[in-house]
Coordinates of C-alpha atoms and ligand atoms in Angstrom, one line a residue:
M1 CA -13.4 -7.1 10.1
S2 CA -14.4 -3.8 8.8
E3 CA -13.2 -0.4 9.8
V4 CA -15.2 2.4 11.4
S5 CA -15.6 5.6 9.5
Q6 CA -14.1 8.6 11.3
S7 CA -14.5 10.9 8.4
T8 CA -15.9 14.3 8.9
P9 CA -18.0 16.3 6.3
Q10 CA -15.6 18.3 4.1
P11 CA -16.1 22.1 4.5
A12 CA -17.5 23.7 1.4
S13 CA -14.7 25.2 -0.7
D14 CA -14.3 27.3 -3.8
K15 CA -10.9 25.7 -4.4
D16 CA -10.4 23.3 -7.4
R17 CA -11.0 19.7 -6.3
I18 CA -8.1 17.3 -7.0
L19 CA -9.1 13.7 -7.4
I20 CA -6.9 11.3 -5.4
F21 CA -6.3 8.0 -7.3
D22 CA -4.6 5.5 -5.1
T23 CA -2.6 2.8 -6.6
T24 CA -1.1 1.2 -3.5
L25 CA -2.8 -2.1 -4.4
R26 CA -1.5 -2.1 -8.0
D27 CA 1.7 -0.1 -8.5
G28 CA 2.5 -0.3 -4.8
E29 CA 2.0 -4.1 -4.6
Q30 CA 4.2 -4.5 -7.7
S31 CA 7.3 -3.4 -5.7
P32 CA 9.6 -6.4 -5.0
G33 CA 8.7 -8.0 -1.8
A34 CA 5.5 -6.0 -1.1
S35 CA 3.0 -8.6 -2.1
M36 CA -0.2 -8.7 0.0
T37 CA -2.6 -11.5 0.8
L38 CA -6.2 -11.2 -0.3
E39 CA -7.3 -10.4 3.3
E40 CA -4.7 -7.7 3.6
K41 CA -5.8 -6.1 0.3
L42 CA -9.4 -6.0 1.5
Q43 CA -8.3 -4.2 4.7
V44 CA -6.3 -1.7 2.7
A45 CA -9.2 -1.1 0.3
D46 CA -11.5 -0.5 3.3
I47 CA -9.2 2.1 4.8
L48 CA -8.7 3.9 1.5
D49 CA -12.4 4.0 0.9
Q50 CA -13.1 5.4 4.4
M51 CA -10.4 8.1 4.2
G52 CA -12.0 9.5 1.0
V53 CA -9.8 8.2 -1.8
D54 CA -11.7 9.0 -5.0
I55 CA -10.4 6.1 -7.2
I56 CA -8.8 2.9 -5.9
E57 CA -6.7 1.0 -8.4
A58 CA -7.3 -2.4 -7.0
G59 CA -5.1 -4.5 -9.2
F60 CA -4.1 -5.8 -12.7
P61 CA -6.7 -8.6 -13.2
I62 CA -5.0 -10.3 -16.1
A63 CA -1.7 -10.6 -14.2
S64 CA -2.9 -13.6 -12.1
D65 CA -5.9 -15.3 -10.7
G66 CA -5.1 -13.8 -7.3
D67 CA -5.1 -10.3 -8.8
F68 CA -8.4 -11.0 -10.5
E69 CA -10.0 -12.2 -7.3
A70 CA -8.7 -9.2 -5.3
V71 CA -10.1 -6.8 -7.8
Q72 CA -13.4 -8.7 -7.9
Q73 CA -13.8 -8.8 -4.1
I74 CA -12.8 -5.2 -3.6
A75 CA -15.3 -4.3 -6.4
G76 CA -18.1 -6.1 -4.5
R77 CA -17.3 -4.6 -1.2
V78 CA -16.3 -0.9 -1.6
K79 CA -19.3 1.4 -1.8
R80 CA -18.0 4.9 -2.2
S81 CA -14.7 5.0 -4.2
V82 CA -14.6 4.2 -7.9
I83 CA -12.8 0.8 -8.3
C84 CA -10.3 0.7 -11.1
G85 CA -8.6 -2.3 -12.8
L86 CA -5.5 -2.0 -15.0
S87 CA -5.1 -3.5 -18.4
R88 CA -2.6 -3.4 -21.3
A89 CA -3.9 -2.5 -24.7
S90 CA -5.1 -5.9 -25.7
A91 CA -8.7 -7.1 -25.9
K92 CA -8.0 -10.0 -23.6
D93 CA -6.6 -7.8 -20.8
I94 CA -9.5 -5.3 -21.2
D95 CA -12.2 -8.0 -21.1
R96 CA -10.6 -9.6 -18.0
A97 CA -10.5 -6.2 -16.2
A98 CA -14.1 -5.6 -17.1
E99 CA -15.1 -9.0 -15.7
A100 CA -13.3 -8.5 -12.4
L101 CA -14.9 -5.0 -12.0
R102 CA -18.4 -6.2 -12.7
P103 CA -19.6 -6.2 -9.0
A104 CA -18.5 -2.6 -8.5
E105 CA -21.1 0.2 -8.1
R106 CA -18.7 2.6 -9.8
R107 CA -16.0 1.1 -12.1
R108 CA -13.1 2.3 -14.2
I109 CA -11.0 0.5 -16.8
H110 CA -7.4 1.9 -17.0
T111 CA -5.7 0.9 -20.2
F112 CA -2.2 1.8 -21.1
I113 CA 0.5 1.5 -23.8
A114 CA 4.0 2.8 -24.1
T115 CA 4.5 5.8 -26.4
S116 CA 8.2 6.7 -26.1
P117 CA 10.6 5.8 -29.0
L118 CA 12.6 3.6 -26.6
H119 CA 9.7 1.6 -25.4
M120 CA 8.0 1.3 -28.8
K121 CA 11.1 0.0 -30.5
F122 CA 12.7 -2.2 -27.9
K123 CA 9.8 -3.3 -25.7
L124 CA 6.8 -3.4 -28.0
N125 CA 8.5 -3.8 -31.3
M126 CA 5.8 -1.7 -32.8
T127 CA 5.8 1.3 -35.1
P128 CA 4.3 4.6 -33.9
E129 CA 1.3 4.1 -36.3
Q130 CA 0.6 0.7 -34.8
V131 CA 0.7 2.1 -31.3
L132 CA -1.7 4.9 -32.4
Q133 CA -4.1 2.3 -33.7
K134 CA -3.9 0.4 -30.5
V135 CA -4.8 3.5 -28.5
T136 CA -8.0 3.9 -30.5
D137 CA -8.8 0.2 -30.4
S138 CA -8.1 -0.3 -26.7
V139 CA -10.1 2.7 -25.5
T140 CA -13.0 1.8 -27.8
R141 CA -13.1 -1.7 -26.4
A142 CA -12.9 -0.5 -22.8
R143 CA -15.7 2.0 -23.5
N144 CA -17.9 -0.9 -24.6
H145 CA -17.7 -2.1 -21.0
T146 CA -17.9 1.2 -19.0
D147 CA -18.3 4.9 -19.5
D148 CA -15.4 5.6 -17.2
V149 CA -12.2 4.9 -19.1
E150 CA -8.7 6.1 -18.3
W151 CA -5.9 6.0 -20.9
S152 CA -2.2 6.2 -19.9
A153 CA 0.9 7.0 -22.1
E154 CA 3.5 4.8 -20.4
D155 CA 6.9 6.6 -20.4
G156 CA 4.9 9.7 -21.3
T157 CA 7.6 12.1 -20.1
R158 CA 10.1 10.6 -22.6
T159 CA 7.7 10.7 -25.5
E160 CA 8.1 13.0 -28.5
H161 CA 5.6 15.8 -28.0
D162 CA 4.0 15.7 -31.5
F163 CA 3.4 12.0 -31.1
L164 CA 2.1 12.3 -27.6
C165 CA -0.4 14.9 -28.8
R166 CA -1.6 12.5 -31.5
C167 CA -2.0 9.6 -29.0
V168 CA -3.9 11.8 -26.5
E169 CA -6.2 13.1 -29.2
A170 CA -6.9 9.5 -30.3
A171 CA -7.7 8.4 -26.8
I172 CA -10.0 11.4 -26.3
K173 CA -11.8 10.8 -29.6
A174 CA -12.3 7.1 -28.7
G175 CA -13.9 8.1 -25.4
A176 CA -11.3 8.2 -22.6
G177 CA -12.5 10.6 -19.9
T178 CA -9.1 10.6 -18.0
I179 CA -5.7 11.1 -19.7
N180 CA -2.8 10.0 -17.5
I181 CA 0.7 11.1 -18.3
P182 CA 3.1 8.9 -16.3
D183 CA 6.7 9.8 -15.5
T184 CA 7.3 6.0 -15.5
V185 CA 11.0 6.1 -14.8
G186 CA 11.0 9.1 -12.5
Y187 CA 13.1 11.2 -14.9
S188 CA 11.2 14.5 -15.1
V189 CA 11.7 17.7 -13.1
P190 CA 8.9 20.0 -11.9
E191 CA 9.4 22.7 -14.6
E192 CA 9.4 20.2 -17.3
Y193 CA 6.4 18.3 -16.1
F194 CA 4.5 21.5 -15.7
A195 CA 5.4 22.5 -19.3
L196 CA 4.3 19.0 -20.6
I197 CA 0.9 19.1 -19.0
S198 CA 0.4 22.7 -20.1
M199 CA 1.5 21.9 -23.7
L200 CA -1.0 19.0 -23.9
R201 CA -3.9 21.1 -22.5
Q202 CA -3.1 23.8 -25.1
R203 CA -2.5 21.8 -28.2
V204 CA -4.8 18.7 -28.1
P205 CA -8.3 19.2 -29.4
G206 CA -10.9 18.1 -26.8
A207 CA -8.4 18.5 -23.9
D208 CA -10.9 20.8 -22.1
D209 CA -13.4 17.9 -21.9
V210 CA -11.2 15.4 -20.1
I211 CA -9.3 15.2 -16.8
F212 CA -5.5 15.2 -17.0
S213 CA -3.8 13.0 -14.4
T214 CA -0.3 12.8 -13.0
H215 CA 1.5 9.5 -12.2
C216 CA 5.1 10.2 -11.1
H217 CA 7.7 7.8 -9.9
D218 CA 10.4 8.8 -7.4
D219 CA 13.7 7.7 -8.9
L220 CA 15.2 11.1 -8.5
G221 CA 13.1 12.0 -5.4
M222 CA 10.8 14.4 -7.3
A223 CA 7.6 12.4 -7.6
V224 CA 5.6 14.6 -5.2
A225 CA 7.1 17.9 -6.6
N226 CA 6.3 16.7 -10.1
S227 CA 2.7 15.8 -9.2
L228 CA 2.2 19.2 -7.6
A229 CA 3.6 20.9 -10.7
G230 CA 1.2 18.8 -12.8
I231 CA -1.9 20.1 -10.9
R232 CA -0.6 23.7 -11.1
A233 CA -0.5 23.1 -14.9
G234 CA -4.1 22.0 -14.9
A235 CA -4.1 18.3 -14.1
R236 CA -7.0 17.4 -11.7
Q237 CA -6.1 13.9 -10.7
I238 CA -3.0 12.7 -8.9
E239 CA -2.0 9.0 -8.9
C240 CA -0.2 8.1 -5.7
T241 CA 0.4 5.4 -3.0
I242 CA 0.4 5.2 0.8
N243 CA 4.0 5.6 2.0
G244 CA 5.1 6.2 -1.6
L245 CA 5.2 2.4 -2.1
G246 CA 5.8 1.4 -5.7
E247 CA 8.1 0.1 -8.4
R248 CA 11.8 0.7 -7.7
A249 CA 12.0 4.0 -5.7
G250 CA 8.2 4.1 -5.5
N251 CA 5.4 6.4 -6.5
A252 CA 4.4 9.9 -5.2
A253 CA 3.4 9.5 -1.5
L254 CA -0.3 10.2 -1.0
E255 CA 0.1 11.6 2.5
E256 CA 2.7 14.1 1.3
I257 CA 0.6 15.3 -1.6
V258 CA -2.5 15.7 0.6
M259 CA -0.8 17.5 3.4
A260 CA 1.2 19.8 1.0
I261 CA -2.1 20.8 -0.6
R262 CA -3.8 21.3 2.8
T263 CA -0.9 23.1 4.4
R264 CA 0.1 25.4 1.5
G265 CA -3.3 26.4 0.3
D266 CA -1.8 29.9 -0.4
V267 CA 0.3 28.6 -3.3
L268 CA -1.6 25.4 -4.0
P269 CA -5.3 26.5 -4.1
F270 CA -6.8 23.1 -4.2
D271 CA -8.8 20.7 -2.1
T272 CA -8.9 16.9 -1.8
G273 CA -11.6 14.8 -0.2
I274 CA -9.2 13.0 2.1
D275 CA -9.8 12.8 5.9
T276 CA -6.3 13.6 6.8
R277 CA -6.7 12.2 10.3
M278 CA -6.6 8.8 8.9
L279 CA -3.2 9.2 7.2
V280 CA -1.0 7.7 10.0
R281 CA -3.3 4.8 10.4
A282 CA -3.3 4.0 6.7
S283 CA 0.5 4.4 6.7
R284 CA 0.9 1.9 9.6
M285 CA -1.5 -0.6 8.0
V286 CA 0.3 -0.5 4.6
S287 CA 3.7 -0.7 6.3
T288 CA 2.4 -3.7 8.3
V289 CA 0.9 -5.7 5.4
S290 CA 3.7 -4.9 2.9
A291 CA 6.3 -5.3 5.7
F292 CA 8.0 -2.2 4.3
P293 CA 9.1 -0.2 7.3
V294 CA 8.4 3.6 7.3
Q295 CA 11.7 5.5 7.8
Y296 CA 11.8 7.4 11.0
N297 CA 12.2 10.8 9.3
K298 CA 9.6 10.2 6.6
A299 CA 7.5 13.3 6.0
I300 CA 4.1 13.3 7.6
V301 CA 4.0 9.7 8.9
G302 CA 7.5 9.0 10.1
K303 CA 7.9 8.4 13.9
N304 CA 10.0 11.5 14.1
A305 CA 7.8 13.7 11.9
F306 CA 6.5 15.6 15.0
A307 CA 9.3 14.8 17.5
H308 CA 11.3 17.8 18.9
E309 CA 14.6 16.8 20.5
S310 CA 16.7 19.9 20.6
G311 CA 16.4 22.2 23.6
I312 CA 15.8 25.3 21.5
H313 CA 13.0 23.6 19.5
Q314 CA 11.4 22.3 22.7
D315 CA 11.5 25.7 24.3
G316 CA 9.9 27.3 21.2
M317 CA 7.2 24.6 21.0
L318 CA 6.2 25.2 24.6
K319 CA 5.9 29.0 24.0
N320 CA 4.0 28.5 20.7
A321 CA 3.7 25.3 18.7
E322 CA 3.7 27.2 15.4
T323 CA 7.4 28.1 16.0
Y324 CA 8.4 24.6 14.8
E325 CA 5.3 22.9 13.6
I326 CA 3.6 23.7 10.3
M327 CA 1.0 21.0 10.8
R328 CA -0.8 19.8 13.9
P329 CA 0.0 16.2 14.7
E330 CA -3.7 15.4 15.4
D331 CA -4.5 16.6 11.8
V332 CA -2.7 13.6 10.4
G333 CA -3.9 11.2 13.1
V334 CA -1.0 11.3 15.6
S335 CA -2.5 10.8 19.0
Q336 CA -1.2 12.9 21.8
T337 CA -1.1 10.1 24.3
S338 CA -1.2 6.5 23.3
L339 CA -1.1 4.9 26.8
V340 CA -4.1 2.6 27.0
M341 CA -4.5 0.0 29.7
G342 CA -3.0 -2.8 31.6
K343 CA -4.1 -6.3 32.7
H344 CA -7.1 -5.0 34.7
S345 CA -8.8 -3.5 31.7
G346 CA -12.0 -5.3 30.8
R347 CA -13.8 -6.2 27.6
H348 CA -15.7 -2.9 27.5
A349 CA -12.6 -0.7 27.7
F350 CA -10.9 -2.9 25.1
R351 CA -13.8 -2.7 22.7
E352 CA -13.9 1.1 23.1
K353 CA -10.2 1.3 22.4
L354 CA -10.6 -0.8 19.3
V355 CA -13.4 1.5 18.0
A356 CA -11.3 4.6 18.8
L357 CA -8.4 3.1 16.8
G358 CA -10.9 2.4 13.9
Y359 CA -11.4 -1.4 14.3
Q360 CA -14.8 -3.0 14.5
L361 CA -14.3 -6.7 15.0
G362 CA -16.9 -9.5 14.7
E363 CA -17.6 -11.4 17.9
N364 CA -15.1 -14.2 17.3
A365 CA -12.4 -11.9 16.1
F366 CA -13.0 -9.7 19.1
E367 CA -12.8 -12.6 21.6
D368 CA -9.5 -13.7 20.0
A369 CA -8.1 -10.2 20.1
F370 CA -9.2 -9.8 23.7
K371 CA -7.5 -13.0 24.7
R372 CA -4.3 -11.9 23.0
F373 CA -4.5 -8.5 24.6
K374 CA -4.8 -10.1 28.1
D375 CA -1.8 -12.4 27.3
L376 CA 0.1 -9.3 26.3
A377 CA -0.9 -7.3 29.4
D378 CA 0.3 -10.1 31.6
R379 CA 3.7 -9.9 30.0
K380 CA 3.9 -6.1 29.5
K381 CA 3.1 -3.5 32.1
H382 CA 1.7 -0.8 29.8
V383 CA -0.1 -1.6 26.6
F384 CA 0.0 1.3 24.1
D385 CA -2.1 2.0 21.0
E386 CA 0.7 0.8 18.9
D387 CA 0.7 -2.6 20.7
I388 CA -3.0 -3.0 20.1
E389 CA -2.6 -2.1 16.4
A390 CA 0.3 -4.6 16.1
L391 CA -1.8 -7.3 17.8
V392 CA -4.9 -6.7 15.6
E393 CA -2.9 -6.4 12.4
D394 CA -1.1 -9.6 13.2
E395 CA -4.5 -11.3 13.5
V396 CA -5.6 -9.9 10.2
A397 CA -2.4 -11.0 8.4
A398 CA -2.7 -14.5 9.8
A399 CA -6.4 -14.9 8.7
G400 CA -6.8 -17.8 6.2
E401 CA -3.1 -18.8 6.3
R402 CA -2.2 -22.5 5.9
I403 CA 0.7 -22.5 8.4
R404 CA 0.4 -21.2 11.9
M405 CA 2.9 -21.0 14.7
I406 CA 1.9 -23.0 17.8
A407 CA 4.9 -23.3 20.1
L408 CA 8.6 -22.4 20.3
T409 CA 11.3 -23.2 22.7
V410 CA 14.8 -21.9 22.2
I411 CA 18.0 -22.6 24.2
S412 CA 20.9 -20.4 23.4
G413 CA 23.8 -18.6 25.1
T414 CA 27.6 -18.7 25.3
G415 CA 27.8 -22.5 25.9
G416 CA 27.6 -23.7 22.3
A417 CA 25.2 -24.0 19.4
A418 CA 21.6 -22.8 19.9
R419 CA 18.7 -25.3 19.9
A420 CA 15.1 -24.7 18.9
T421 CA 12.0 -26.8 19.0
V422 CA 9.1 -25.6 16.9
T423 CA 5.5 -26.8 16.6
L424 CA 3.5 -25.6 13.6
D425 CA 0.0 -26.2 12.5
V426 CA 0.1 -27.1 8.8
D427 CA -3.3 -27.4 7.2
G428 CA -4.8 -28.4 10.6
R429 CA -2.0 -30.9 11.5
H430 CA 0.5 -30.2 14.3
E431 CA 4.1 -31.0 13.5
T432 CA 7.1 -30.6 15.8
R433 CA 10.8 -30.5 14.8
E434 CA 14.0 -29.6 16.6
S435 CA 17.2 -28.1 15.1
H436 CA 20.5 -26.7 16.0
G437 CA 21.8 -23.4 14.6
D438 CA 24.3 -20.7 14.6
G439 CA 22.4 -18.6 17.1
P440 CA 18.7 -18.7 18.1
V441 CA 17.3 -17.2 14.9
D442 CA 19.2 -19.6 12.7
A443 CA 18.1 -22.6 14.9
T444 CA 14.5 -21.5 14.9
F445 CA 14.4 -21.0 11.1
A446 CA 16.1 -24.3 10.5
A447 CA 13.5 -26.1 12.6
I448 CA 10.7 -24.4 10.6
R449 CA 12.5 -25.4 7.4
K450 CA 12.4 -29.1 8.5
I451 CA 8.6 -28.8 8.7
V452 CA 8.0 -26.7 5.6
E453 CA 10.4 -27.6 2.9
H454 CA 11.3 -24.9 0.5
G455 CA 14.1 -23.5 -1.6
A456 CA 13.7 -19.8 -0.7
D457 CA 16.7 -17.7 0.4
L458 CA 16.4 -15.4 3.4
M459 CA 17.3 -12.0 1.9
L460 CA 16.5 -9.7 4.9
Y461 CA 15.9 -10.1 8.6
Q462 CA 15.0 -7.0 10.5
V463 CA 13.9 -6.3 14.0
S464 CA 12.3 -3.1 15.4
A465 CA 10.5 -2.2 18.6
V466 CA 6.8 -1.3 18.5
T467 CA 7.1 1.0 21.5
E468 CA 9.8 2.0 24.0
G469 CA 11.1 -0.1 27.0
T470 CA 12.7 -3.5 27.4
D471 CA 9.2 -5.1 27.6
A472 CA 8.3 -3.6 24.2
Q473 CA 6.9 -5.9 21.5
A474 CA 9.5 -6.7 18.8
E475 CA 8.3 -6.4 15.2
V476 CA 10.2 -8.6 12.8
S477 CA 10.3 -8.5 9.0
V478 CA 11.8 -11.1 6.8
R479 CA 12.2 -11.2 3.1
L480 CA 12.4 -14.5 1.2
E481 CA 13.4 -14.9 -2.4
E482 CA 12.7 -17.9 -4.6
N483 CA 13.2 -18.1 -8.4
G484 CA 13.6 -14.3 -8.6
K485 CA 10.3 -13.6 -6.7
T486 CA 10.4 -12.0 -3.3
V487 CA 7.8 -12.0 -0.5
T488 CA 7.9 -10.3 2.9
G489 CA 6.6 -11.7 6.2
R490 CA 6.0 -10.0 9.5
G491 CA 5.4 -10.9 13.1
A492 CA 5.1 -9.2 16.4
D493 CA 5.5 -10.4 20.0
T494 CA 7.2 -9.4 23.3
D495 CA 9.5 -12.3 22.7
T496 CA 11.9 -11.5 19.7
M497 CA 12.3 -15.2 18.9
V498 CA 8.6 -15.8 18.7
A499 CA 8.2 -12.7 16.6
S500 CA 10.9 -14.0 14.3
A501 CA 9.3 -17.4 13.9
K502 CA 5.9 -15.7 13.2
A503 CA 7.5 -13.5 10.6
Y504 CA 9.2 -16.5 8.9
V505 CA 6.0 -18.4 8.9
S506 CA 4.1 -15.5 7.5
G507 CA 6.6 -15.2 4.7
L508 CA 6.3 -18.9 3.9
N509 CA 2.5 -18.5 3.8
K510 CA 2.9 -15.8 1.2
L511 CA 5.4 -17.8 -0.8
M512 CA 2.9 -20.7 -0.7
T513 CA 0.2 -18.5 -2.1
R514 CA 2.5 -17.1 -4.8
R515 CA 3.8 -20.5 -5.8
A516 CA 0.3 -22.0 -5.9
K517 CA -0.6 -19.6 -8.7
T518 CA 2.1 -21.0 -11.0
A519 CA 3.1 -24.4 -9.7
P520 CA 0.8 -25.8 -7.0
E521 CA 3.1 -28.5 -5.8
A522 CA 6.3 -26.5 -5.7
L523 CA 6.2 -25.7 -1.9
R524 CA 5.4 -28.8 0.1
A525 CA 4.5 -29.0 3.7
G526 CA 6.2 -32.2 4.8
Ligands
KIV601 O1 4.4 4.0 -14.2 C1 3.6 3.7 -15.2 O2 3.8 4.1 -16.3 C2 2.4 2.9 -14.8 C3 1.4 2.9 -15.9 C4 0.9 1.5 -16.0 C5 0.3 3.8 -15.5 O3 2.3 2.5 -13.7
ZN602 ZN1 3.7 3.4 -12.3

C-alpha cells in the first residue's frame, strides 16, 4: 500500500528555512513498548516523506537485523527525503549504517559519542582525549561513505563548554556538515539552550559552514521550547518525532514545532517544508502502529485540541472563530465532518473515500478492505472516517503476521466463570482451544495462551472507542513484557472481545518477531 500525496507547493518565502529531521523510527521506536513491524515502519516512512520531512532517521542498523532491514528497505523506497542511519563512533557501526543506506538516493550517516564528564567516565570509561580522537576518526570514516555526515555530542547540554567546542571543531574539520547538540536527558531550559547554541556558533572555528541541530528530550516538559530557543540562536535543523514519541518522556513533538513556527511567524520568522494538513493523519498512524494513545488534550493532534465545550467559548466561536481558535482545524488535517457512508455505499464511493483519506490500495488489499467495510457497515449504522482508518490500519498492522485471529466465542455473565473458545491461524494451520477465566478477557487470553505458549506478562490492557455511540468500534491496546523487553499490540472491532483478542494476537506477533532476532525457538506456537 502506498499513500497518496496531498502536499501543496510551498509559497515562496524570505524566512529562514528550518530542516525537519524526524526520528520517530529511531528514537521514537526506542521507547519501551513502541516497537513497530517492518510493514508499519514502511508506512510511517511513506507518510513522513509525503508530508515533507527533510531527513528521516530510519533506524540504528547495527542494533539488530530487523533495524538493518528496515533502514535498507526505507532507503530503497523513499524518493524525496534524505534517509539517515544512526551509528556509534566505531568503524563497525559506521560501515553497517553505510551498507543499510546504500539503496538511498540521498543518504546521511549520523554518528555520535557522549561528551559529558559523567558519560565519558562511567559509560564509556574513556578520557576526554580519547573521545576527541574518536570524534575525528568516526566522522572521517563516515565521510568515506557519504558526503552527508551528521555528528552528535550525546549529553551535549551537560558537557563542559571548552571541551564541547573542541569536539565540535574536530567534527567540522573531519567533514561533518551537521552538528547536533542533544539535550539527551531533557535537563536544559530555553535560555540555557539558546546560550549554548549561540556560544558554539560564536566560538568554534568553521561554525558558519555547518548546520547546527537541536535534539531535545522532554523529561521536564521543555523539549519543544528548547528546540525553538535553539533555532532562535541560529540552529537550522530540529530533530523531533510524531506525537513526541521517544525514550522516557519522549522527544520534541514534530506537530507542535511545525505549528508553533507556522502560527507565530511574528516571533519565530522561520519556515518548514511540512504540509501541515497531514499532521493529524501522521499522528493517528504513529499512535496506531506504536499503540501509544494520544492524550485527549495533546496540543495540535489531541481529540480535544479543537473542541469547544463551554457556552461562552461556543458563543464566541459562532461569532468569530478567531475568538478562541489560533489555528484552523483544517490546517492540521482535522476534517469538519467525518460521516461517510453506510451499508448501501458501493465500491466507487469507498475507493473515493480511501483516496480522500490518503490511502491507495492495490486491488487485493482494496477488495479485503471493502469486504471488511461491508461487514462493519452491517453491524454499525454510520461509518466514520475514523472507522475506515482503524479498519485499514488494522489490515496494515496484520500484513505478514504469523498468527491471525479466525474465530472467537465468549460466554460470560453473572452466572459463574467466563468461557472462551478461540481459533487462530498459526503459520497457515488452524488451531482451536477453549478456556475458563476470571471474566471474558481473561478467558479469551487464556485460550490464546493455550495455542501460543509464551512467558510474557500482560502489563497493560486498555480500551478506547474509535467514535461515539454504543455501536462504536473498540480499540484495544495491550502491552506484553518478556525478559525486560516490552511490545505493544492493538486491535479494533465493534465487539470489544474480538478487538481484545486481535490486540493480544498482534502483541504476540511482535513478541515473536523480537524473540526471533535473539533466540528463534523461544516463542513456540504449539
Ligand atoms: O538523545 C540523544 O542524545 C540521542 C543521540 C543518539 C542523538 O538520541
Ligand atoms: Zn535522543
